[in-house]
Coordinates of C-alpha atoms and ligand atoms in Angstrom, one line a residue:
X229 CA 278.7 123.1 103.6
X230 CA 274.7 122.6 103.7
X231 CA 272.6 124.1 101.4
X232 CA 270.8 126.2 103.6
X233 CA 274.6 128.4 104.2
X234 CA 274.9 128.7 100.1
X235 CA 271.3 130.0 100.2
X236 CA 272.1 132.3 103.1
X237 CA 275.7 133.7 101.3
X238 CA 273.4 134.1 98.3
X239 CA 271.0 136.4 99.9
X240 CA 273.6 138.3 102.2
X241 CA 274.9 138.8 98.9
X242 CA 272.0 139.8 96.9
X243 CA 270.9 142.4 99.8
X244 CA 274.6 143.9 99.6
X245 CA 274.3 144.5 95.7
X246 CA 270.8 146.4 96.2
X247 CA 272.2 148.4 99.1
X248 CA 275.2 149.0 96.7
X249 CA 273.0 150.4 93.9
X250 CA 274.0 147.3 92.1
X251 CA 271.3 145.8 91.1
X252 CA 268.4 148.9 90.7
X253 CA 265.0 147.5 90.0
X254 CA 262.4 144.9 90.9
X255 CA 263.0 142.7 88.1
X256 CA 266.5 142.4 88.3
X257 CA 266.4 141.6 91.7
X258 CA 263.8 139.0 91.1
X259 CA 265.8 137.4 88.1
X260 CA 268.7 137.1 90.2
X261 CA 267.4 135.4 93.1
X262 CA 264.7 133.2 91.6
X263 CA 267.1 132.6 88.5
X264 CA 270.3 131.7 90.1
X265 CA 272.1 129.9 92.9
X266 CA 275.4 129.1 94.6
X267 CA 276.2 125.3 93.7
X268 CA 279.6 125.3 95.4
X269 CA 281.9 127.3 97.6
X270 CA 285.4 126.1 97.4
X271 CA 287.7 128.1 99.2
X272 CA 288.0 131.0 96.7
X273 CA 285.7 129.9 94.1
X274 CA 282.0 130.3 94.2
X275 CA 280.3 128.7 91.5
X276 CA 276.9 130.3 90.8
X277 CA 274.1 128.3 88.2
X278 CA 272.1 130.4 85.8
X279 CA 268.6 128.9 84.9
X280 CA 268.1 131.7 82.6
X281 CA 269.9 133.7 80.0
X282 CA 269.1 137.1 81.9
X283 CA 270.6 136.0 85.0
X284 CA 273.7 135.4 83.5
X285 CA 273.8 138.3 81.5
X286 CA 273.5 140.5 84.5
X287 CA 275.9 138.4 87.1
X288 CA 278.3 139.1 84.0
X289 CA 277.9 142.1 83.9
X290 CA 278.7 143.1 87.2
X291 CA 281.1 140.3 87.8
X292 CA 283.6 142.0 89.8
X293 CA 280.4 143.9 92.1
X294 CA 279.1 140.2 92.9
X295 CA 282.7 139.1 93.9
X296 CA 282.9 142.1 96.0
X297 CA 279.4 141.4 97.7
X298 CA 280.4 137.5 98.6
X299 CA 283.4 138.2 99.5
X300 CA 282.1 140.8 102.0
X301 CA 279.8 138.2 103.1
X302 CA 282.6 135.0 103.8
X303 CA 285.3 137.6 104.5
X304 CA 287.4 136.4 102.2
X305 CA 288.4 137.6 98.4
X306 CA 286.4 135.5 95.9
X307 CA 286.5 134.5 92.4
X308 CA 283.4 134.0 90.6
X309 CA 282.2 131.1 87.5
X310 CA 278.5 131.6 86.2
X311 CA 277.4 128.1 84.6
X312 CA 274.4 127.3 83.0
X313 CA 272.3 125.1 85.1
X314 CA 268.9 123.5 85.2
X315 CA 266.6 123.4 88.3
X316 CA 267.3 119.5 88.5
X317 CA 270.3 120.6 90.7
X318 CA 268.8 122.3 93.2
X319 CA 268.2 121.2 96.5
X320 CA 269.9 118.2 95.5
X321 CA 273.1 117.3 97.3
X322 CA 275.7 119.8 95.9
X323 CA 279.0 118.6 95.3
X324 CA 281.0 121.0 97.0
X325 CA 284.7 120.7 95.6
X326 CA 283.8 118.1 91.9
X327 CA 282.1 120.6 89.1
X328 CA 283.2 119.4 86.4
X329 CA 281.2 119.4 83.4
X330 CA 279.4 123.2 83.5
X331 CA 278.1 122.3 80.1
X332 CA 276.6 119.3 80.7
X333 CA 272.9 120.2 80.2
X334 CA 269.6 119.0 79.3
X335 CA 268.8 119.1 75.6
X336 CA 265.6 121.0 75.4
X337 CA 262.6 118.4 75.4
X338 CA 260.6 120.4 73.2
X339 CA 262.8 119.8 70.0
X340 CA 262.6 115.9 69.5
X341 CA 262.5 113.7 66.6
X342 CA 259.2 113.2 66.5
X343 CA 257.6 116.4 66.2
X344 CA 260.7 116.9 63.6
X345 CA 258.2 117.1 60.3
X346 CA 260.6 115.5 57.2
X347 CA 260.3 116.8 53.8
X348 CA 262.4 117.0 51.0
X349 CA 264.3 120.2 52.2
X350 CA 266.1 118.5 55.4
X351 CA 265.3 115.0 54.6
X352 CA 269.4 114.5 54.5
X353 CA 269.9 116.3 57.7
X354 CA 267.3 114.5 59.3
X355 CA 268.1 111.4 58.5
X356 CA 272.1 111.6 59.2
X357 CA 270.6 112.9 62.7
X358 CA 268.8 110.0 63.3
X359 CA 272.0 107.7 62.1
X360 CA 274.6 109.5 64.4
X361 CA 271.9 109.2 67.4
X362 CA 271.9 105.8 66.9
X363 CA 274.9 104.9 66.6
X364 CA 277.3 107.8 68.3
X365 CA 280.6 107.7 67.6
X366 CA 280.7 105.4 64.7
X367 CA 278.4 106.7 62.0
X368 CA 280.3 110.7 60.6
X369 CA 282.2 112.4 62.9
X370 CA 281.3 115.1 63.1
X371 CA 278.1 115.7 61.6
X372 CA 278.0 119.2 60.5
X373 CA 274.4 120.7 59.6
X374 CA 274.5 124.0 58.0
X375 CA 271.8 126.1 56.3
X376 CA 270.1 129.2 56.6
X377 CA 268.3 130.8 60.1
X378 CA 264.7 129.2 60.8
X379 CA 265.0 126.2 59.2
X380 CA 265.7 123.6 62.5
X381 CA 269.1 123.4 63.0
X382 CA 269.0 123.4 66.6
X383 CA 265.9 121.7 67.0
X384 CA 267.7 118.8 65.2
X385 CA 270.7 119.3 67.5
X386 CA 268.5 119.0 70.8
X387 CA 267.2 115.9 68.9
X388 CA 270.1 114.0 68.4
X389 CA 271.1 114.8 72.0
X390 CA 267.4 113.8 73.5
X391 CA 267.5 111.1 71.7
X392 CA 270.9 109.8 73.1
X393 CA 269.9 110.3 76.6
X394 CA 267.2 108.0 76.3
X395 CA 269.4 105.3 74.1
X396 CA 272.6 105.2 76.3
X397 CA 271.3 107.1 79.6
X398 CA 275.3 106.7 80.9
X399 CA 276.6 108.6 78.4
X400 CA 277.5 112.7 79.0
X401 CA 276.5 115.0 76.9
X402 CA 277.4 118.4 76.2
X403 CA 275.6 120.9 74.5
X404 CA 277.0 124.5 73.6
X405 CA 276.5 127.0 71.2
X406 CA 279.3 128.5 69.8
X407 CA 279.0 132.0 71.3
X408 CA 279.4 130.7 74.9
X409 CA 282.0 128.8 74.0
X410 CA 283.9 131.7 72.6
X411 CA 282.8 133.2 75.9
X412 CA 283.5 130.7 78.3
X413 CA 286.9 130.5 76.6
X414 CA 287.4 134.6 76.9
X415 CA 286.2 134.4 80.9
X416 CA 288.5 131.7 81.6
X417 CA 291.2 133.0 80.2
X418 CA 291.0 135.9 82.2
X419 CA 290.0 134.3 85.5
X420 CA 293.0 131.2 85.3
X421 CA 290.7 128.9 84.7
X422 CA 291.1 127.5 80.9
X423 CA 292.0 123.9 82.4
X424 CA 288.6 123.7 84.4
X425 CA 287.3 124.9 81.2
X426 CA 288.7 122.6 78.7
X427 CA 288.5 119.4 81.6
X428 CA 284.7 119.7 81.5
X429 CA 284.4 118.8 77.7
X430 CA 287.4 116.1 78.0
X431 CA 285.3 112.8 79.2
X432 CA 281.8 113.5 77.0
X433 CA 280.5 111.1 75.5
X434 CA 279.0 113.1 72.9
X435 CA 279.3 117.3 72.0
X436 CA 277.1 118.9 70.2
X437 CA 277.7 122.9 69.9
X438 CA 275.4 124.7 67.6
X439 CA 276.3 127.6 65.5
X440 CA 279.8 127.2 65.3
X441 CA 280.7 130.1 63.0
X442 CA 280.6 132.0 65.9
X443 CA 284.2 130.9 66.6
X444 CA 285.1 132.3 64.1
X445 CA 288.5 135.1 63.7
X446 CA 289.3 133.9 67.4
X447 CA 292.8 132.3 67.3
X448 CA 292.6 131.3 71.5
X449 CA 289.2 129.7 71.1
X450 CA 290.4 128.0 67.5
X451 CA 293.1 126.4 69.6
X452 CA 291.2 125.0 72.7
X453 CA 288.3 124.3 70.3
X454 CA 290.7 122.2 68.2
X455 CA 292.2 120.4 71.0
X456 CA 289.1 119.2 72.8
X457 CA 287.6 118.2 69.4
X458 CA 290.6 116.3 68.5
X459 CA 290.8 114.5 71.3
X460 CA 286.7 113.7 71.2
X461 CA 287.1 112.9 67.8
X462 CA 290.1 110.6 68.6
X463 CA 288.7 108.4 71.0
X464 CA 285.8 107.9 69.0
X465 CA 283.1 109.9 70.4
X466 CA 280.8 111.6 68.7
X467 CA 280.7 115.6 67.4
X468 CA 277.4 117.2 66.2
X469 CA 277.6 120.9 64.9
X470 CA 275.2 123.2 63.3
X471 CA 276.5 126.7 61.6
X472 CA 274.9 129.0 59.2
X473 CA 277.0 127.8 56.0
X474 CA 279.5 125.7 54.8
X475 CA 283.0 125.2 56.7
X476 CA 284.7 126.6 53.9
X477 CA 283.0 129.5 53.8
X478 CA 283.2 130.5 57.2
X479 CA 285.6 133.4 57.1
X480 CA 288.5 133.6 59.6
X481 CA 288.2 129.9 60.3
X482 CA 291.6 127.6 60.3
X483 CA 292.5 125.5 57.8
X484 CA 293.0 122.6 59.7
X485 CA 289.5 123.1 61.5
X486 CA 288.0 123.0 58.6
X487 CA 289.3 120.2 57.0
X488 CA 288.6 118.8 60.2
X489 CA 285.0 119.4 60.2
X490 CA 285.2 118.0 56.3
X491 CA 286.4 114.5 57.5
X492 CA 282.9 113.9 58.6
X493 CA 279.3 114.4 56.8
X494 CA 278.1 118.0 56.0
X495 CA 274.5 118.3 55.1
X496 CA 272.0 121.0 54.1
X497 CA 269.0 122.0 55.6
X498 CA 266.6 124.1 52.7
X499 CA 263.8 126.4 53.0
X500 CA 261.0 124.4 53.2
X501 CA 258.9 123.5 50.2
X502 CA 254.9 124.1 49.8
X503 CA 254.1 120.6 51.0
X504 CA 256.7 120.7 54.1
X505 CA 255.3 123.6 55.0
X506 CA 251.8 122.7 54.8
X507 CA 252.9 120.0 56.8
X508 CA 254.5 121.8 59.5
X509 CA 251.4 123.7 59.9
X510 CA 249.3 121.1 60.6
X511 CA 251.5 119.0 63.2
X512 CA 251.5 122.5 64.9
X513 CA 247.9 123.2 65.0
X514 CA 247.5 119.7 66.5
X515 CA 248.9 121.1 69.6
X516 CA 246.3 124.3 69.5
X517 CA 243.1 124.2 70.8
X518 CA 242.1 125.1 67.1
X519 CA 238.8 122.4 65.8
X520 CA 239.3 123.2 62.0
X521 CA 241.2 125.4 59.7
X522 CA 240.3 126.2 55.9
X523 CA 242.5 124.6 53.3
X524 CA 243.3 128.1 51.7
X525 CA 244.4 129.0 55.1
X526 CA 247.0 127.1 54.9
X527 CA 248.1 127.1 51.5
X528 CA 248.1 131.3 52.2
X529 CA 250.6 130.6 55.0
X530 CA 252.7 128.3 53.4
X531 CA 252.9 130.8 49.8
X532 CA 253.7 133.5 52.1
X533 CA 255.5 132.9 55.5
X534 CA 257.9 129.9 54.0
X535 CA 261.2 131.5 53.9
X536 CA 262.0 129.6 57.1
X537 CA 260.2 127.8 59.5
X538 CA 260.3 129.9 62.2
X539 CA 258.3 132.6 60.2
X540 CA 255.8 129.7 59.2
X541 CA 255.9 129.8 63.0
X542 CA 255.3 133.0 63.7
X543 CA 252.4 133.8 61.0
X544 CA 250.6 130.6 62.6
X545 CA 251.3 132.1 65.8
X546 CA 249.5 135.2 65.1
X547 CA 247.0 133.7 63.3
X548 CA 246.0 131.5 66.9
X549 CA 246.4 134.4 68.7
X550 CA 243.9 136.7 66.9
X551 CA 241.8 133.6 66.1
X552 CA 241.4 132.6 70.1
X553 CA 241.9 135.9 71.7
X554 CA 240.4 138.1 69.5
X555 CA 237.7 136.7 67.4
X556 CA 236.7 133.8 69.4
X557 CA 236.6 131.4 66.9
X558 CA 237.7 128.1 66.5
X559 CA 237.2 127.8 63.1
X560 CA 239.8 129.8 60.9
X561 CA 238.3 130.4 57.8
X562 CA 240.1 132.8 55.2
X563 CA 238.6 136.1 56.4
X564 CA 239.9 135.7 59.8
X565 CA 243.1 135.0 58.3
X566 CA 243.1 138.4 56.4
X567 CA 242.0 140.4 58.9
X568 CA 244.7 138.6 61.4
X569 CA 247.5 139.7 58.6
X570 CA 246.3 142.8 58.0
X571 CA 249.2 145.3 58.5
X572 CA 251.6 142.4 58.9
X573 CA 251.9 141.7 55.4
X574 CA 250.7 144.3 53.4
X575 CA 250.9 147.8 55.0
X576 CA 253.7 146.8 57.0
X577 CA 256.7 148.5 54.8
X578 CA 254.7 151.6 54.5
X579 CA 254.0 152.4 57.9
X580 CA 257.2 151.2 59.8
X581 CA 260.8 151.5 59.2
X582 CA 264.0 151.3 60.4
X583 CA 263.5 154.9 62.5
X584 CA 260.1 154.3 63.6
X585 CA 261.5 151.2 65.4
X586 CA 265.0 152.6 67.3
X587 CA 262.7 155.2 68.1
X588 CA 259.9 152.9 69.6
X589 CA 262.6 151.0 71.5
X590 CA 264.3 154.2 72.6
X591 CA 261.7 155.3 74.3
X592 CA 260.8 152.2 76.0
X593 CA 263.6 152.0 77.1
X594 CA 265.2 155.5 77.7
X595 CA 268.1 154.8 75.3
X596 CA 269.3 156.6 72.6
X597 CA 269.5 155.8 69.1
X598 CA 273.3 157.0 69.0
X599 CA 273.8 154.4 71.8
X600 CA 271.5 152.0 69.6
X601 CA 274.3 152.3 66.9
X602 CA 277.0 152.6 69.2
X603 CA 279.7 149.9 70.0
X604 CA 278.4 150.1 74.1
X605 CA 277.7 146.6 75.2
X606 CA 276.6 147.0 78.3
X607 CA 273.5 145.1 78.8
X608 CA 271.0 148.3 79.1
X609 CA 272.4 149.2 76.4
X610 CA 273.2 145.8 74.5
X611 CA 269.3 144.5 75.6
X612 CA 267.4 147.2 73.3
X613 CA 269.9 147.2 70.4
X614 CA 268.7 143.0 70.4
X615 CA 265.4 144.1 70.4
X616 CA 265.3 146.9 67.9
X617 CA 267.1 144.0 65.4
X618 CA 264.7 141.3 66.1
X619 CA 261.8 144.3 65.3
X620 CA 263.3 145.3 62.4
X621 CA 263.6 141.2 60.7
X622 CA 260.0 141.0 62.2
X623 CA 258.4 144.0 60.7
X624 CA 260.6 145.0 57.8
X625 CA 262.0 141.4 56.2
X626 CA 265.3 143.2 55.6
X627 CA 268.4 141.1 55.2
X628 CA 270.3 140.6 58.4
X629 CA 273.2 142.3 56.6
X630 CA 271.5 145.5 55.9
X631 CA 269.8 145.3 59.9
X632 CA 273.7 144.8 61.1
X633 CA 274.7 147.7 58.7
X634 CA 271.8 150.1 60.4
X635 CA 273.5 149.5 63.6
X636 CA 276.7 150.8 63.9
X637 CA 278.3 148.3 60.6
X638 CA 277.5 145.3 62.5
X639 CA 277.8 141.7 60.5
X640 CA 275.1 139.4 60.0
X641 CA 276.3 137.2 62.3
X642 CA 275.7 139.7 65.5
X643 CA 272.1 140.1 64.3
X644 CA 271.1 136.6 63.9
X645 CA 272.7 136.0 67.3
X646 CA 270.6 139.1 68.8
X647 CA 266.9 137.5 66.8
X648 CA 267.7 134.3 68.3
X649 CA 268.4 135.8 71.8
X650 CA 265.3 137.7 71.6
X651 CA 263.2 135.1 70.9
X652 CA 264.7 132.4 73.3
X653 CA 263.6 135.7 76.0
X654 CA 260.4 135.4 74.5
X655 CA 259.8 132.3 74.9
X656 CA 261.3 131.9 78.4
X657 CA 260.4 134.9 80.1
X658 CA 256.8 136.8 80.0
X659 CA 258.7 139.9 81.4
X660 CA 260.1 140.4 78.1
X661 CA 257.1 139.5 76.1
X662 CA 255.3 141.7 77.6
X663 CA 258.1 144.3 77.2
X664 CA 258.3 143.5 73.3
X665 CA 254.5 143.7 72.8
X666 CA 254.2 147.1 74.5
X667 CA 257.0 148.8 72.0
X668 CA 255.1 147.2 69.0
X669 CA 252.0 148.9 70.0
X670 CA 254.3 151.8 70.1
X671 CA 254.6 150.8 66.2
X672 CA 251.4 151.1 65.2
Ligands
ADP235 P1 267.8 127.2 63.2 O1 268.6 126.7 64.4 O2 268.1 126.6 61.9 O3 267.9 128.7 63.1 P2 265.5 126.3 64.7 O4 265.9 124.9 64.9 O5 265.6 127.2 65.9 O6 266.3 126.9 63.5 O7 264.0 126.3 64.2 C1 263.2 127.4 64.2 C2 261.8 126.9 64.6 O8 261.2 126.2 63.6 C3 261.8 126.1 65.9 O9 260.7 126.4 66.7 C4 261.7 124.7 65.3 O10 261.1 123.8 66.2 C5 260.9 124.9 64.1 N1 261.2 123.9 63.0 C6 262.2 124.0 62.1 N2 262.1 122.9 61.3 C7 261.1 122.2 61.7 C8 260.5 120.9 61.2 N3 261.0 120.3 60.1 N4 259.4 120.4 61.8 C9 258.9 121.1 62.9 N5 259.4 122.2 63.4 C10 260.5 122.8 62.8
MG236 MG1 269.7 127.8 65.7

């Protein structure tokens, strides 16, 4: 089966779901067929590769619809598996009937060890990171990084695994985050498929699966999870996790997991302290086209945006923006700063809350704020909610308990999930950038 059919099936199929009313609008369609493939037909299993969270989110959500369209296209009844997947696979020889390891994907390149800045706050982390990469398999099993949001969990992650590839280039890696594992472990239950599932993890050489709380109060996944790790564990190869606090206060998580995940190290990753942060600021401004920046620039950033890195982040980030696009200056002295922050730090509480946002999103949108709050998870419905949560941890610096609270009693948990999803859209696709910065003008 050449590539050129699976292309074909995958258009027929795509033209079938907009004739359907399947898939509505413009941008769906485009996300679909830019953003995913077939990578095999195998008599009644298609596997279809995702290069982008959206993609996936929307073959999901009309699973049985796309198994309806393909099948109407090889006249035969289909099941279908969505996998993650990386351009590197396409137009490369597909193996047709040998997919094996769905998880088995690039680490993302941008989170290394060298543009890791160390300070006293994740010193530890870093360097057991840096120890296990070295030496997989024989330093702690597992290494377990916990710690607040923001702080570089994940980016530590992707740098132990980027960091293995290029040490021991033959060995597999897998890399998962613990809400698609809980996932992957729901769909293959349903669709038979829980060997293929657990096979793919069985020959790694090293897993790495960040946030792992999110396995949490899930006796199936608890079971496979426990079984694959066991068996990684056992033959000696190497287990990385990251998770928001310490196995024993993850509630709803096995005993025997967690004494599992105490057999190895657990380290802490802290807010970052003044001189970390000032730190942080500069390797990152290295990478703008930015000439010079005042001292007290800094030092305003680092008093005031150091809860977690990724706000340090996103208060440089704003400050480049209005800098370069708006004052065309590339010299940041502490007025620009000001005016940059103006209504960010000061006026924003006064102005914006909690309503003003659902409200901005709703009509954006065309939602409402019952279905905000509701328990619809529908991804119209589930895509805005995200959004509204990220907005309100943006604008409003509430705790991600009293965000999940606002909408419909949700736990931290679901929000922190939702601001990370929101900014991984961000960053990948300008469609929603674009979509985010038009409700915030909608804020002001
Ligand atoms: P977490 O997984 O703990 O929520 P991330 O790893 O996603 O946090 O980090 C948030 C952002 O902050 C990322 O862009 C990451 O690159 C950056 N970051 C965190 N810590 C550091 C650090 N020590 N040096 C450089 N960048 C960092
Ligand atoms: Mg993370």
């Amino acid at each position: 089966m050449n590539d050129y059919y699976l292309t074909d099936v995958w258009r027929k199929a795509i033209a079938w779901l907009i004739d359907h009313g399947v898939i509505m609008n413009d941008s769906m369609v485009q996300t679909v067929s830019d953003y995913s493939y077939i990578l095999s037909l195998n008599e009644n299993t298609i596997v279809i590769s995702c290069q982008i969270f959206l993609a996936e989110l929307i073959i999901n959500e009309h699973r049985e619809k796309f198994e309806e369209a393909l099948a109407s296209v090889v006249h035969h009844p289909v099941t279908i598996k969505v996998i993650k997947g990386d351009d590197m696979n396409r137009n490369t020889n597909k193996k047709i009937d040998n997919i094996e390891v769905f998880y088995h994907t690039q680490c993302d390149k941008n989170y290394n060890f060298e543009n890791f800045i160390v300070g006293r706050s994740n010193i530890q982390a870093q360097v057991s990171a840096l120890t296990v990469a070295n030496n997989p398999g024989l330093a702690y099993n597992p290494l377990f990084i916990y710690g607040n949001s923001g702080l570089g969990k994940t980016h530590l992650l992707n740098a132990i695994g980027n960091k293995v590839r290029e040490l021991f280039p033959h060995f597999k890696i897998g890399f998962i985050s613990g809400l698609d594992f809980v996932e992957g472990v729901a769909s293959s239950i349903k669709n038979h498929t829980i060997n293929d599932f657990k096979k793919q993890f069985q020959d790694l050489d090293i897993l790495l699966v960040d946030d792992i709380q999110f396995i949490a109060g899930k006796e199936k996944t608890h079971e496979i999870f426990f079984s694959i790790f066991n068996g990684l564990v056992n033959a000696k190869k190497q287990i990385c996790l990251t998770c928001d606090r310490l196995p024993k206060d993850i509630e709803g998580l096995e005993e025997r997991i967690i004494s599992r995940f105490n057999q190895g190290l657990n380290v802490n990753i802290e807010a970052p302290e003044y001189e970390t942060s000032i730190n942080i600021l500069k390797k990152k401004l290295t990478l703008s086209t930015i000439q010079s920046i005042d001292d007290d620039v800094l030092s305003y950033i680092a008093t005031n945006f150091s809860q977690d890195v990724r706000q340090l982040e996103g208060a440089l980030n704003r400050l480049l923006f209005y800098a370069i696009d708006f004052a065309s200056t590339n010299h940041i002295t502490l007025d620009i700063a000001m005016e940059a922050f103006q209504g960010q730090v000061t006026d924003s509480n006064d102005d914006i809350d909690i309503n003003i946002i659902k409200k901005a999103v709703c009509n954006y949108y065309g939602v409402t704020k019952q279905q905000l709050n509701s328990k619809i998870r529908t991804k119209n419905i589930a895509i805005p909610r995200q959004i509204a949560m990220y907005l309100c941890r943006k604008y409003l610096d509430l705790p991600y308990k009293d965000i999940g609270y606002n909408f419909g009693k949700r736990d931290h948990s679901t929000v922190i999930n939702a601001c990370d999803r929101v900014e991984e859209m961000i960053r990948k696709e300008p469609l929603y950038q674009k979509a985010i910065q038009e409700i915030e003008k909608g804020l002001k």
